[in-house]
PDB file of C-alpha atoms in Angstrom:
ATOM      1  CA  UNK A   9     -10.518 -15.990  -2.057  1.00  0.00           C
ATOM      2  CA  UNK A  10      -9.705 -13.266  -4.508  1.00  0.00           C
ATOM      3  CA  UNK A  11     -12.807 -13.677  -6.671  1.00  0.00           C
ATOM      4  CA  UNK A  12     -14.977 -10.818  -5.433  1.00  0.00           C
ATOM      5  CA  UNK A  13     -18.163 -12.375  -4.907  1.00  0.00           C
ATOM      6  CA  UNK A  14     -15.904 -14.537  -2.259  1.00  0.00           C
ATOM      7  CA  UNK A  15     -14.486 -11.333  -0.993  1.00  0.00           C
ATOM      8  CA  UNK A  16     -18.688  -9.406  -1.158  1.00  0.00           C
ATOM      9  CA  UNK A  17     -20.078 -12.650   1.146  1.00  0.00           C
ATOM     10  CA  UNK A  18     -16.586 -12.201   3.821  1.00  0.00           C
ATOM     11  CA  UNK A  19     -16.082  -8.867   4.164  1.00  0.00           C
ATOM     12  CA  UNK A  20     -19.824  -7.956   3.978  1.00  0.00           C
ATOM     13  CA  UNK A  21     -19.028  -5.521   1.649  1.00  0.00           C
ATOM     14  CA  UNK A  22     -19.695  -4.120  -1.992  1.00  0.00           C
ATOM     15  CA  UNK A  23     -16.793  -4.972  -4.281  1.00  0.00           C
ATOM     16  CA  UNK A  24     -16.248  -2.713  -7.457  1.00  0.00           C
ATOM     17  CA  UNK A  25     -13.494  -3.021 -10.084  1.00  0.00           C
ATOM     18  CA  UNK A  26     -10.501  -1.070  -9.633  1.00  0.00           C
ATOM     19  CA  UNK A  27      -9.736   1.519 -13.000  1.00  0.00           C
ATOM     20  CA  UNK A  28      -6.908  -1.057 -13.788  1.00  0.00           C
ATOM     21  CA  UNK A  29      -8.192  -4.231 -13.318  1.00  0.00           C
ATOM     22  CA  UNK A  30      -8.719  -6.982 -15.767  1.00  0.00           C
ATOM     23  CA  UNK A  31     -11.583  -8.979 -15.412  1.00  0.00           C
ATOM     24  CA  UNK A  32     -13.448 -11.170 -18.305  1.00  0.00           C
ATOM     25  CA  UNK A  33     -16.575 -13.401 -18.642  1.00  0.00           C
ATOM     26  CA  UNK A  34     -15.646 -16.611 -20.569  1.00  0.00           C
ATOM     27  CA  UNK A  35     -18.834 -16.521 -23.044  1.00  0.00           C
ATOM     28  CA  UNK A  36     -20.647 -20.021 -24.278  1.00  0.00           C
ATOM     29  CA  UNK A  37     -18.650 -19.935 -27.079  1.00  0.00           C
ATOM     30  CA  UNK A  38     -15.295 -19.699 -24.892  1.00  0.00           C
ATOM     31  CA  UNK A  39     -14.799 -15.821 -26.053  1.00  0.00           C
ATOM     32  CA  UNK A  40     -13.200 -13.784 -23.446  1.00  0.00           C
ATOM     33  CA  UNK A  41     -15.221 -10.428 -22.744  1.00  0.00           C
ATOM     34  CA  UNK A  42     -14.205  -7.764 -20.343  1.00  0.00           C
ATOM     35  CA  UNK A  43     -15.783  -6.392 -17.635  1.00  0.00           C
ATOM     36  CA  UNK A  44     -16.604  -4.010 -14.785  1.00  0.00           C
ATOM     37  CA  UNK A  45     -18.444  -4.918 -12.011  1.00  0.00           C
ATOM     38  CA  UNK A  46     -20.080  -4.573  -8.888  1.00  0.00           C
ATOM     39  CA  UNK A  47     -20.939  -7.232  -6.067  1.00  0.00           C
ATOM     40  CA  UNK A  48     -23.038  -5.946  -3.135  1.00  0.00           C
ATOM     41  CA  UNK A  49     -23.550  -8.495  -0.006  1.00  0.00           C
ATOM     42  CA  UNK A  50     -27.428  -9.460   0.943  1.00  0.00           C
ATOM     43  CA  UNK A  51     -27.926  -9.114   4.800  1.00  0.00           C
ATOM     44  CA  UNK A  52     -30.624  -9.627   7.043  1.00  0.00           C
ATOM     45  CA  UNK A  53     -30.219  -9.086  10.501  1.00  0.00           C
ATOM     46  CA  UNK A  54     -26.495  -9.034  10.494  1.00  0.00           C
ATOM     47  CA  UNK A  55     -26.168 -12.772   9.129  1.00  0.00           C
ATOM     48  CA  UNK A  56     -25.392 -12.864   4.925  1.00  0.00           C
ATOM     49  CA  UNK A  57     -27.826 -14.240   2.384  1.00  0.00           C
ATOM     50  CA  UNK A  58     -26.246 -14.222  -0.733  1.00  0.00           C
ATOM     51  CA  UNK A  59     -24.560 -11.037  -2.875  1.00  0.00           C
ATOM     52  CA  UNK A  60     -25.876  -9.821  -5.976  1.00  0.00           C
ATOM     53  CA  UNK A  61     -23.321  -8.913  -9.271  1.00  0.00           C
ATOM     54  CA  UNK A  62     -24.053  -6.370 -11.595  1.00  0.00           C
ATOM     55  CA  UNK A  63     -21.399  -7.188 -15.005  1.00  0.00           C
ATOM     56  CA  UNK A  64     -21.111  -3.983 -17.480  1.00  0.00           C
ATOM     57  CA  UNK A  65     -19.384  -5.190 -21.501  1.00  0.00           C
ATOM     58  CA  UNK A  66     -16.458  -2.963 -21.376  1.00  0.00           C
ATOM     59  CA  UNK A  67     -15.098  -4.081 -24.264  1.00  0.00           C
ATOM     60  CA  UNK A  68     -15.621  -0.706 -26.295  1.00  0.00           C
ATOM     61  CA  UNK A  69     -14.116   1.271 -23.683  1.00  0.00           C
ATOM     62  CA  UNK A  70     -11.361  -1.022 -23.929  1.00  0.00           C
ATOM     63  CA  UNK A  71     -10.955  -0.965 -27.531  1.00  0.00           C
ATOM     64  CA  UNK A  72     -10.535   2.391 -27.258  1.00  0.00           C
ATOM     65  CA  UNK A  73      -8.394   2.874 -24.594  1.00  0.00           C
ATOM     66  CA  UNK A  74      -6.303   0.500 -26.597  1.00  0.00           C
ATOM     67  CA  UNK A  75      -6.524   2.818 -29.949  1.00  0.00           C
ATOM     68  CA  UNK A  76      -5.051   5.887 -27.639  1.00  0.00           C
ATOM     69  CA  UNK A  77      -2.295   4.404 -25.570  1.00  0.00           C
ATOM     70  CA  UNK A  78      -1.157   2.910 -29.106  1.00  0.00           C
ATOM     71  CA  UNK A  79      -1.657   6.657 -30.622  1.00  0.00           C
ATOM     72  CA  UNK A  80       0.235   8.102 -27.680  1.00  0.00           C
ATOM     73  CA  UNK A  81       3.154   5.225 -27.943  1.00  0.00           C
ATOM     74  CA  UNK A  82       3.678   6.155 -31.908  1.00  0.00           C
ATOM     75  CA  UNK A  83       3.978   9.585 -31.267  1.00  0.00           C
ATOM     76  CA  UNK A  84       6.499   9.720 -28.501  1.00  0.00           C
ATOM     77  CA  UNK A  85       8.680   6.991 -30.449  1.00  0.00           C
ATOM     78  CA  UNK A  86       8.524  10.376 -33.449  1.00  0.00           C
ATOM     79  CA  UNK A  87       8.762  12.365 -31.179  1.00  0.00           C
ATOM     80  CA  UNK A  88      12.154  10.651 -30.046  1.00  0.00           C
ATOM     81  CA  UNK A  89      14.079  11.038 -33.320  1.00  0.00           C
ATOM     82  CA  UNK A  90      14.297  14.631 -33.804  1.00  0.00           C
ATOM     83  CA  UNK A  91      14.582  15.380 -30.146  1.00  0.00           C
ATOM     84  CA  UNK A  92      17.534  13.400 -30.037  1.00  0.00           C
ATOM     85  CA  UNK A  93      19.570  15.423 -32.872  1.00  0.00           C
ATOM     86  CA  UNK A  94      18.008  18.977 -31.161  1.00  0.00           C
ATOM     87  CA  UNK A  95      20.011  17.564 -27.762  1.00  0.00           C
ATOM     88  CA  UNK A  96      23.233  16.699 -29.680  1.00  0.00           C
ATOM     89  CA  UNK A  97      23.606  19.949 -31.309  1.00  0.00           C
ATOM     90  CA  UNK A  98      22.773  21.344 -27.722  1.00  0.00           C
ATOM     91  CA  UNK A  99      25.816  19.394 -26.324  1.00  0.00           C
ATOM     92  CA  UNK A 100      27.855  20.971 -28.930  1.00  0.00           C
ATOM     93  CA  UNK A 101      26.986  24.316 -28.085  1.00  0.00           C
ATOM     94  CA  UNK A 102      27.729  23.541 -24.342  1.00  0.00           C
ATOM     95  CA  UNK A 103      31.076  22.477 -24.707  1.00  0.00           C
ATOM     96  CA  UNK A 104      33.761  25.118 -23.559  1.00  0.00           C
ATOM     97  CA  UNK A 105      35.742  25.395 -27.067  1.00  0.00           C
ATOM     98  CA  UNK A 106      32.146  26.208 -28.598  1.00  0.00           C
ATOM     99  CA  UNK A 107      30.448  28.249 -25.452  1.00  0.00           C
ATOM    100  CA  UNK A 108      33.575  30.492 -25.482  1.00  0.00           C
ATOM    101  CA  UNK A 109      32.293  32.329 -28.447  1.00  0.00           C
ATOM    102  CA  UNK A 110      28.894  32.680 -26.854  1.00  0.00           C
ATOM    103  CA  UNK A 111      27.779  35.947 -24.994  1.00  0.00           C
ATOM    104  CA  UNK A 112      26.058  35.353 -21.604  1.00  0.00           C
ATOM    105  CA  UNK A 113      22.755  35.966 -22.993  1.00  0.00           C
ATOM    106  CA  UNK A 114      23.410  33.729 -25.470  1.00  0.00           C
ATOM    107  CA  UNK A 115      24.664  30.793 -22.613  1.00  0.00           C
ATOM    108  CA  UNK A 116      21.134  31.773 -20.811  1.00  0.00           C
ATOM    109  CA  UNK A 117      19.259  31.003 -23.826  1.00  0.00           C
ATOM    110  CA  UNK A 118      21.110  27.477 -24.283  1.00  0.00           C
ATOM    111  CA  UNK A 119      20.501  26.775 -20.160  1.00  0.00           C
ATOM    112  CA  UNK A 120      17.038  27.250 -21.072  1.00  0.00           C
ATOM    113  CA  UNK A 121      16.719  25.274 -24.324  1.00  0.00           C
ATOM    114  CA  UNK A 122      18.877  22.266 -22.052  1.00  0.00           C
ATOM    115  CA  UNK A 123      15.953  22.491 -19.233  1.00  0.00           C
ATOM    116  CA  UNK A 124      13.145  22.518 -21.950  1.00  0.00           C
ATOM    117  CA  UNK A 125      14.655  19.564 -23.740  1.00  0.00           C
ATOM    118  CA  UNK A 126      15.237  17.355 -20.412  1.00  0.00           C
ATOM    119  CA  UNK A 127      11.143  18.216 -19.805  1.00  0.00           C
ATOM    120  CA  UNK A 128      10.158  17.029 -22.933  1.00  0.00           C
ATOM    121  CA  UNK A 129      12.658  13.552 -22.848  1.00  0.00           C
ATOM    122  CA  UNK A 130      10.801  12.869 -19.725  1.00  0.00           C
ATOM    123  CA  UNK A 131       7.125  13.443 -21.002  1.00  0.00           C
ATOM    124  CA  UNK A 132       7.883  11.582 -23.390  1.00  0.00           C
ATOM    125  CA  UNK A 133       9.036   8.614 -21.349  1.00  0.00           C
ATOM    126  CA  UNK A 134       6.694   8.732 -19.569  1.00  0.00           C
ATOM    127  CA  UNK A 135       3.809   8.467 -22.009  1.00  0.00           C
ATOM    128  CA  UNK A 136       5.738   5.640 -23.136  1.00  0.00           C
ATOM    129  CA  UNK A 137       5.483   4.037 -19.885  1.00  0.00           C
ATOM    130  CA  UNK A 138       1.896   4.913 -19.558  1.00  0.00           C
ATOM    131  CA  UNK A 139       1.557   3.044 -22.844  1.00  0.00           C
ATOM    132  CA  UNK A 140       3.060  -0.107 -22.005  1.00  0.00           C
ATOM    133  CA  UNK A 141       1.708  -0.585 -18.815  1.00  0.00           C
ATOM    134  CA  UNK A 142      -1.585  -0.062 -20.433  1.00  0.00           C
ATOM    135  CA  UNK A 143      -0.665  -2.386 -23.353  1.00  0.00           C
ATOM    136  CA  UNK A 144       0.193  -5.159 -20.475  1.00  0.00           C
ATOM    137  CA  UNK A 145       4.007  -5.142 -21.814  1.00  0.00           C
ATOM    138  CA  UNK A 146       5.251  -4.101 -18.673  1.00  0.00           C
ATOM    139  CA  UNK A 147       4.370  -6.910 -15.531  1.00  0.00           C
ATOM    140  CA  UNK A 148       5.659  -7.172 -12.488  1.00  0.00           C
ATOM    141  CA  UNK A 149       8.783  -9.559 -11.923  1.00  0.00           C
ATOM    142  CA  UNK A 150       8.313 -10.405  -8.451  1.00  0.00           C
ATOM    143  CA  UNK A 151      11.351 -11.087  -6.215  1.00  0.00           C
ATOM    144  CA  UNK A 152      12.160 -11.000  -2.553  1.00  0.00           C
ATOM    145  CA  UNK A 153      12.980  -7.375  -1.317  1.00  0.00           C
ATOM    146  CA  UNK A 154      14.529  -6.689   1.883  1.00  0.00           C
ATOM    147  CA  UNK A 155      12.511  -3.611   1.831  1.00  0.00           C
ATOM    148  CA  UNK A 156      14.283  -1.533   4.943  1.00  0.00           C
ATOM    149  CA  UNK A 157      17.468  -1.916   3.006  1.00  0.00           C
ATOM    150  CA  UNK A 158      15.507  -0.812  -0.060  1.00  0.00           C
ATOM    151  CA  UNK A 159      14.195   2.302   1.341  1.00  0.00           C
ATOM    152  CA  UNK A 160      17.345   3.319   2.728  1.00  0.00           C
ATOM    153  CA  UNK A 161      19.561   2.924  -0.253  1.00  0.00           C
ATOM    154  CA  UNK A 162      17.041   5.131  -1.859  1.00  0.00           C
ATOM    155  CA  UNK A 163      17.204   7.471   1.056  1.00  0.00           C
ATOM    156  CA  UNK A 164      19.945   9.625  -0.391  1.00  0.00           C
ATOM    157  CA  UNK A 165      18.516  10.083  -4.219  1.00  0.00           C
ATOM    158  CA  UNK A 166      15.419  11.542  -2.401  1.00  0.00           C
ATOM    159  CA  UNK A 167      16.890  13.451   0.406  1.00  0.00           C
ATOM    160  CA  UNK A 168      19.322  15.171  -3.083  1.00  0.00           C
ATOM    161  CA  UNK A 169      16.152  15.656  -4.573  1.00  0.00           C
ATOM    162  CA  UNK A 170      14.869  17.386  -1.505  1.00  0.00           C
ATOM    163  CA  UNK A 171      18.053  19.389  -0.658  1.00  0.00           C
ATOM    164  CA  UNK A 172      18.211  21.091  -4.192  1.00  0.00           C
ATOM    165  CA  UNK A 173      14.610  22.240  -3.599  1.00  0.00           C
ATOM    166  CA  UNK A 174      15.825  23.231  -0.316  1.00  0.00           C
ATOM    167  CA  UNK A 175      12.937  21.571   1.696  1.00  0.00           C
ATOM    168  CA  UNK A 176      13.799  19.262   4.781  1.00  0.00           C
ATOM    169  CA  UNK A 177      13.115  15.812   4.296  1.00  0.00           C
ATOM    170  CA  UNK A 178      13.117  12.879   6.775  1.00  0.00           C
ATOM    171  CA  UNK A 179      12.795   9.132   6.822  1.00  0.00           C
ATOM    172  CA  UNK A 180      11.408   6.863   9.288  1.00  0.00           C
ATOM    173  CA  UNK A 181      12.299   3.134   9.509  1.00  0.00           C
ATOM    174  CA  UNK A 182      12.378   0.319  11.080  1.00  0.00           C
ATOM    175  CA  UNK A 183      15.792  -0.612  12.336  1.00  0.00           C
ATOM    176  CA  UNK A 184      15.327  -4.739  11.946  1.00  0.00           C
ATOM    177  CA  UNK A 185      15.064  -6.458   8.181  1.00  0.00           C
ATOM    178  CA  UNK A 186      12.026  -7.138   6.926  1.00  0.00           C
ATOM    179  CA  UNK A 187      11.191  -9.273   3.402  1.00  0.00           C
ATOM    180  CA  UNK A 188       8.439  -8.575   1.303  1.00  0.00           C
ATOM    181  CA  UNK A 189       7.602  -9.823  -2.608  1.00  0.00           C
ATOM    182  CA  UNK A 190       7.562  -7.184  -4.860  1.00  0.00           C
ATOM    183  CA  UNK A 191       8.704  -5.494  -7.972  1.00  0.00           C
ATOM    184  CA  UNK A 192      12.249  -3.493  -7.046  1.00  0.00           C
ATOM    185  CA  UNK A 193      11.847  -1.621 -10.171  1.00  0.00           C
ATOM    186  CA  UNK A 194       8.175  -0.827 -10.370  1.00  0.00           C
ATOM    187  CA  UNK A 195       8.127   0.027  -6.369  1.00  0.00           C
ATOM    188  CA  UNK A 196      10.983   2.464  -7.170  1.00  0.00           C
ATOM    189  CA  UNK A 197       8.921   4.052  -9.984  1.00  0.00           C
ATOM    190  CA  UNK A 198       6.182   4.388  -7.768  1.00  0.00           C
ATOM    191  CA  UNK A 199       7.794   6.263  -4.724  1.00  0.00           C
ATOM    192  CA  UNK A 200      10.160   8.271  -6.669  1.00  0.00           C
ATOM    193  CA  UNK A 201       6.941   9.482  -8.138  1.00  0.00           C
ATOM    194  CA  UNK A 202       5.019  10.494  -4.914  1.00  0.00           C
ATOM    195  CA  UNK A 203       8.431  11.714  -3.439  1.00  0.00           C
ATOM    196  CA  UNK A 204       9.210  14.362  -6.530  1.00  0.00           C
ATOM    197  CA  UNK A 205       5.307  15.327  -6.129  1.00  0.00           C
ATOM    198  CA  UNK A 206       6.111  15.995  -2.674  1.00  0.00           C
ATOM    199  CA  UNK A 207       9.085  18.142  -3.419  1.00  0.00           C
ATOM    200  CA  UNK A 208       7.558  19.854  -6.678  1.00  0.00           C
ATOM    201  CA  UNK A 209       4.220  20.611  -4.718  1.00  0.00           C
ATOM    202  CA  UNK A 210       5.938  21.911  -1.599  1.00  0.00           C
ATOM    203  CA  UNK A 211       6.813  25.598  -0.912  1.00  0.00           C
ATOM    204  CA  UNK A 212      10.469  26.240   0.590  1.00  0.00           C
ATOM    205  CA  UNK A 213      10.082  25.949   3.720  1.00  0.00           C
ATOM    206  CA  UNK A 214       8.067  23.146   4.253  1.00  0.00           C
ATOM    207  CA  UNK A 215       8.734  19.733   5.104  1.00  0.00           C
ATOM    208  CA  UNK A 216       8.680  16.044   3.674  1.00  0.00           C
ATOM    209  CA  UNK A 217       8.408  12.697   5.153  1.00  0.00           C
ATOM    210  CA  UNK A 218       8.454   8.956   4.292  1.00  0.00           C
ATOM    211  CA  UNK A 219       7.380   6.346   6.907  1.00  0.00           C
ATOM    212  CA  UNK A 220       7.444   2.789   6.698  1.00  0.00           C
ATOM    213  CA  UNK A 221       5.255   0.878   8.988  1.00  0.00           C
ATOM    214  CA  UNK A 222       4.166  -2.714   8.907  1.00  0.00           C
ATOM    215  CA  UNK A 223       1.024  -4.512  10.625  1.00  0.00           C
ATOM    216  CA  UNK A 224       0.234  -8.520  10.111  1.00  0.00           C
ATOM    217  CA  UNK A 225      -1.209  -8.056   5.969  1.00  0.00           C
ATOM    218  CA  UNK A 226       1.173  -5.526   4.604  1.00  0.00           C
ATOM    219  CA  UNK A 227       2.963  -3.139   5.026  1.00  0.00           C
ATOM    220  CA  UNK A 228       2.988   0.888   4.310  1.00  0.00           C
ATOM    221  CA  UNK A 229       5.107   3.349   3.318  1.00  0.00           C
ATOM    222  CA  UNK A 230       3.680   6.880   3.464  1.00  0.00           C
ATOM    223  CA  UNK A 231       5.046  10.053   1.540  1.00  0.00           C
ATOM    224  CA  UNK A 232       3.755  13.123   3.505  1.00  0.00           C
ATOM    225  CA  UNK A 233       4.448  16.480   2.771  1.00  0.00           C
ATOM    226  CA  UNK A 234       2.796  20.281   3.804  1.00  0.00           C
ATOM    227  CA  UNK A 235       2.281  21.383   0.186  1.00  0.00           C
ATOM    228  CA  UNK A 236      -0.313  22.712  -1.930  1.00  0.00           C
ATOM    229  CA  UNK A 237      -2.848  20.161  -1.064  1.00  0.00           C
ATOM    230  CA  UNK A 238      -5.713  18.649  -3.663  1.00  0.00           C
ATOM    231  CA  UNK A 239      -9.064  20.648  -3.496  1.00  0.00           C
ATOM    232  CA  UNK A 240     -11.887  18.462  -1.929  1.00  0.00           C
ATOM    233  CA  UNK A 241     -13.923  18.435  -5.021  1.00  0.00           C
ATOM    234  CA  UNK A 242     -11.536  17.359  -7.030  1.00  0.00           C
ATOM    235  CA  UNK A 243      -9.640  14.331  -5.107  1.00  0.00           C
ATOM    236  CA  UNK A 244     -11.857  11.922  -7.133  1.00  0.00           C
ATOM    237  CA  UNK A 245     -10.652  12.823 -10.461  1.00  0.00           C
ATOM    238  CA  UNK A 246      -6.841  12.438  -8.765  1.00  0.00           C
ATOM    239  CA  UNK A 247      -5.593   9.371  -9.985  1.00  0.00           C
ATOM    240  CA  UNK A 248      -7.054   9.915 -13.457  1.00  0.00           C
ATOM    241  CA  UNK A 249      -5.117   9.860 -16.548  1.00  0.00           C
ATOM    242  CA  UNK A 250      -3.487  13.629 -17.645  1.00  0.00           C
ATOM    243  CA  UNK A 251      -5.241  15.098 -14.371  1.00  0.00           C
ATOM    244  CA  UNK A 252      -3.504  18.239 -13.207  1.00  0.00           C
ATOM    245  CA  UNK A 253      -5.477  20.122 -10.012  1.00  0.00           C
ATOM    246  CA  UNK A 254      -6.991  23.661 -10.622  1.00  0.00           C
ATOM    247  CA  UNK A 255      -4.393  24.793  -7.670  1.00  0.00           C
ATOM    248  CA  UNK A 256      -1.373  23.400  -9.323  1.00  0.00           C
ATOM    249  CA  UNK A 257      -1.970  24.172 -12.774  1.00  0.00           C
ATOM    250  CA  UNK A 258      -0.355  27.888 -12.183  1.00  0.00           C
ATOM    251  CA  UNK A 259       2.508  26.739 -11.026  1.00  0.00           C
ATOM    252  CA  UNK A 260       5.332  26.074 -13.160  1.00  0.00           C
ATOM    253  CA  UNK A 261       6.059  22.365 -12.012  1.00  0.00           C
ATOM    254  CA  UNK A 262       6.350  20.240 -15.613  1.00  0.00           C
ATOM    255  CA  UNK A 263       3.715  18.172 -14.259  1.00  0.00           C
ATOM    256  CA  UNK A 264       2.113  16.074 -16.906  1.00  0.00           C
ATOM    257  CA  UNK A 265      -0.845  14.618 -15.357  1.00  0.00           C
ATOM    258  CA  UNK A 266       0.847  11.182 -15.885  1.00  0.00           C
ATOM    259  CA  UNK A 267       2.775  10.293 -12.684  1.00  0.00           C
ATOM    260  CA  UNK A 268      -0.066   9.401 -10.428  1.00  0.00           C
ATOM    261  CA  UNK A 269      -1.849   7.736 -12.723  1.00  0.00           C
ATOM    262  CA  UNK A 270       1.041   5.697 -13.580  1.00  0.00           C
ATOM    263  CA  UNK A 271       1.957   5.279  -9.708  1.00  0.00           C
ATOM    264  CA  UNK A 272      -1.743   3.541  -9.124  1.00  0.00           C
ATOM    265  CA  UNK A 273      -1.582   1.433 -12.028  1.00  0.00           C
ATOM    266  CA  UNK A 274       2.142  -0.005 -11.009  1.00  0.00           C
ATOM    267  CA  UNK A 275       0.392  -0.342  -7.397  1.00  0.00           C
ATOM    268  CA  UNK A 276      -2.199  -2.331  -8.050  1.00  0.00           C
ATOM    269  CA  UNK A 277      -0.151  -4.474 -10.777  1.00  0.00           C
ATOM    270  CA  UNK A 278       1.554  -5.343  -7.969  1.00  0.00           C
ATOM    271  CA  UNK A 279      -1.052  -6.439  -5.462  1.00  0.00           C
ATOM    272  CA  UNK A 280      -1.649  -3.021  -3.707  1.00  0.00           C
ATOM    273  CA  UNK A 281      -3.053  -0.123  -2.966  1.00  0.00           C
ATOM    274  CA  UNK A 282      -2.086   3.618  -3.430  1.00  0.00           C
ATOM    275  CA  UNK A 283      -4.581   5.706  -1.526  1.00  0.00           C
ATOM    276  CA  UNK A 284      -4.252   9.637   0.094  1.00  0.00           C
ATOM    277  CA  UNK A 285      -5.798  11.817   2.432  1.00  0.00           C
ATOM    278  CA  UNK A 286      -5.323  15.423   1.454  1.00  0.00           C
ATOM    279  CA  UNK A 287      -6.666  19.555   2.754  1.00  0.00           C
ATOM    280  CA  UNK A 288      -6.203  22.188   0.427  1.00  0.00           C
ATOM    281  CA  UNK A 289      -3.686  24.516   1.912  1.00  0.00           C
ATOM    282  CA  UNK A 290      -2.062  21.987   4.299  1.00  0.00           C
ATOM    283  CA  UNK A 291      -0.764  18.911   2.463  1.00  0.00           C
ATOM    284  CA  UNK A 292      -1.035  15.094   1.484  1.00  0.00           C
ATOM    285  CA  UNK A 293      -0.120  12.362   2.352  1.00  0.00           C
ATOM    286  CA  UNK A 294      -0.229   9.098  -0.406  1.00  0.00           C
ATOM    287  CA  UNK A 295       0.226   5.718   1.141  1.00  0.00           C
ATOM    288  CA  UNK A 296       1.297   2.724  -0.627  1.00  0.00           C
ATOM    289  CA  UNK A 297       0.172  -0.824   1.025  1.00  0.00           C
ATOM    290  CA  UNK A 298       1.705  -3.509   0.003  1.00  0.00           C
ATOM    291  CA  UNK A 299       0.824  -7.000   1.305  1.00  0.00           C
ATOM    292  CA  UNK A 300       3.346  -9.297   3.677  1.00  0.00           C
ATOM    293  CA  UNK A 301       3.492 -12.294   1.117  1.00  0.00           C
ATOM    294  CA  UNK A 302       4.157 -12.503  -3.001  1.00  0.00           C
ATOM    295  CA  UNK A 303       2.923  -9.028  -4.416  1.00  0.00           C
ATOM    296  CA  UNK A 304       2.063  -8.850  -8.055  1.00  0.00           C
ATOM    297  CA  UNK A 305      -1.393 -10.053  -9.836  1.00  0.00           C
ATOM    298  CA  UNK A 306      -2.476 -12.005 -12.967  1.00  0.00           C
ATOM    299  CA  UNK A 307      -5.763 -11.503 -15.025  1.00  0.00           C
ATOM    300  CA  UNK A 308      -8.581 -12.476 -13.774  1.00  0.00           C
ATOM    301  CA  UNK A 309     -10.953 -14.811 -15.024  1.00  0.00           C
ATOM    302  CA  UNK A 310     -14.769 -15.701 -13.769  1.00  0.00           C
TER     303      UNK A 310
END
């Protein structure tokens, strides 16, 4: 049922590959090549008469995809080396026999050097995760989540995150249990990064939410704040790889471009969906959907 010609002819709809998703053509000489595609439904007075597939050899594209995420994964593992003796000696300079001999300005400039150190240890992780989810190291190990629990022993880490960027923050659950399949680790990547984007895109003074909700094929769990907003023209381009909106690149966030990118990628590894509905000026709101039974996916093959 997951083959999207199957999917074209029942939901009467045109199917198109996802950014992330793996498809291949087994070739008459049992080679594997990948592909994009698009499957659009034949109808003639309401009733179906086929679908029609248009296949595209991506296998450039992915070759060199492949050559960058590998570029990008030896350069933060360099990067990693001296970074790591340039925060030791910062340590030493922080401890109170050594900052005793330090003037205030001095302290300043080391509180500074600390908070551009801890921005550049997380770029760099997280073009490392970029990498390997790209390379197919990382996969989702699929367990059974008791996903109110979930949310609400990660209720606290956000609401901290919230209350030291002094913007209100509230979550909505349901009271009874409810089980899903899912990645624990990967869904935690995934809202921690639309909750901090909340936060870090949010004036003081706003407000940020996270709802769960479920219906009978999955559930949701929304992140809605009244930031910045994305500007209409640009919402397409949102989920794509080092993407920073023209509105938020003047603000002094840290943002790497990575995080939603990432965030959809983990999503649909997992069997879902990260969409958004956003107005410049007024706020998003990003909801995950994640279905009822065993999340997670495997190649495809046709």
């Amino acid at each position: 049922d997951d083959h999207p010609m199957i999917r074209a002819l029942k939901e009467r709809k045109i199917q198109n590959a996802s950014a992330n998703e793996h498809m291949n053509v087994i070739c008459k000489d049992d080679t594997l090549v990948p592909i994009n595609y698009v499957v659009t439904p034949l109808l003639e007075d309401g009733k179906v008469l086929g679908a029609v597939a248009v296949m595209q050899d991506v296998t450039e594209e992915r070759r060199v995809d492949y050559i960058k995420s590998e570029f990008i994964s030896l350069a933060s593992h360099q990067l990693r080396t001296p970074l790591s003796t340039f925060q030791w000696y910062l340590e030493l300079f922080s401890t109170d026999e050594t900052a005793k001999e330090f003037t205030n300005i001095q302290k300043d400039s080391i509180r500074e050097m600390e908070r551009a150190s801890k921005r550049m240890t997380d770029l760099i992780e997280t073009l490392l995760h970029a990498a390997r989810l790209e390379g197919g190291v990382i996969s989702p190990k699929i367990q059974k989540v008791e996903i109110v629990g979930f949310l609400n022993d990660i209720a606290s880490e956000f609401r901290s995150i919230a209350k030291d960027a002094q913007i209100p923050c509230s979550i909505s659950i349901p009271q009874e249990p409810l089980e899903i399949e899912t990645d624990p680790i990967l869904l935690h990547v995934v809202l921690q990064n639309l909750f901090s984007n909340a936060v870090k895109y949010t004036k003081e003074g706003g407000k940020v939410s996270i709802t769960l909700e479920k219906n009978k094929e999955a559930i949701t769990i929304s992140v809605k704040d009244t930031g910045m907003g994305i500007p209409k023209d640009e919402q397409p381009r949102i989920f794509e790889r080092l993407f920073r909106a023209r509105n938020v690149q003047t603000v002094d966030t840290g943002g790497s471009g990575l995080g939603l990118y990432i965030s959809k990628m983990v999503a649909e590894n997992m069997g879902g969906e990260l969409s958004f509905v956003s107005e410049e000026g007024k706020g998003t709101t990003f909801t995950l959907a994640l279905p009822v039974g065993r999340s997670g996916k495997e190649e495809k093959k046709v």
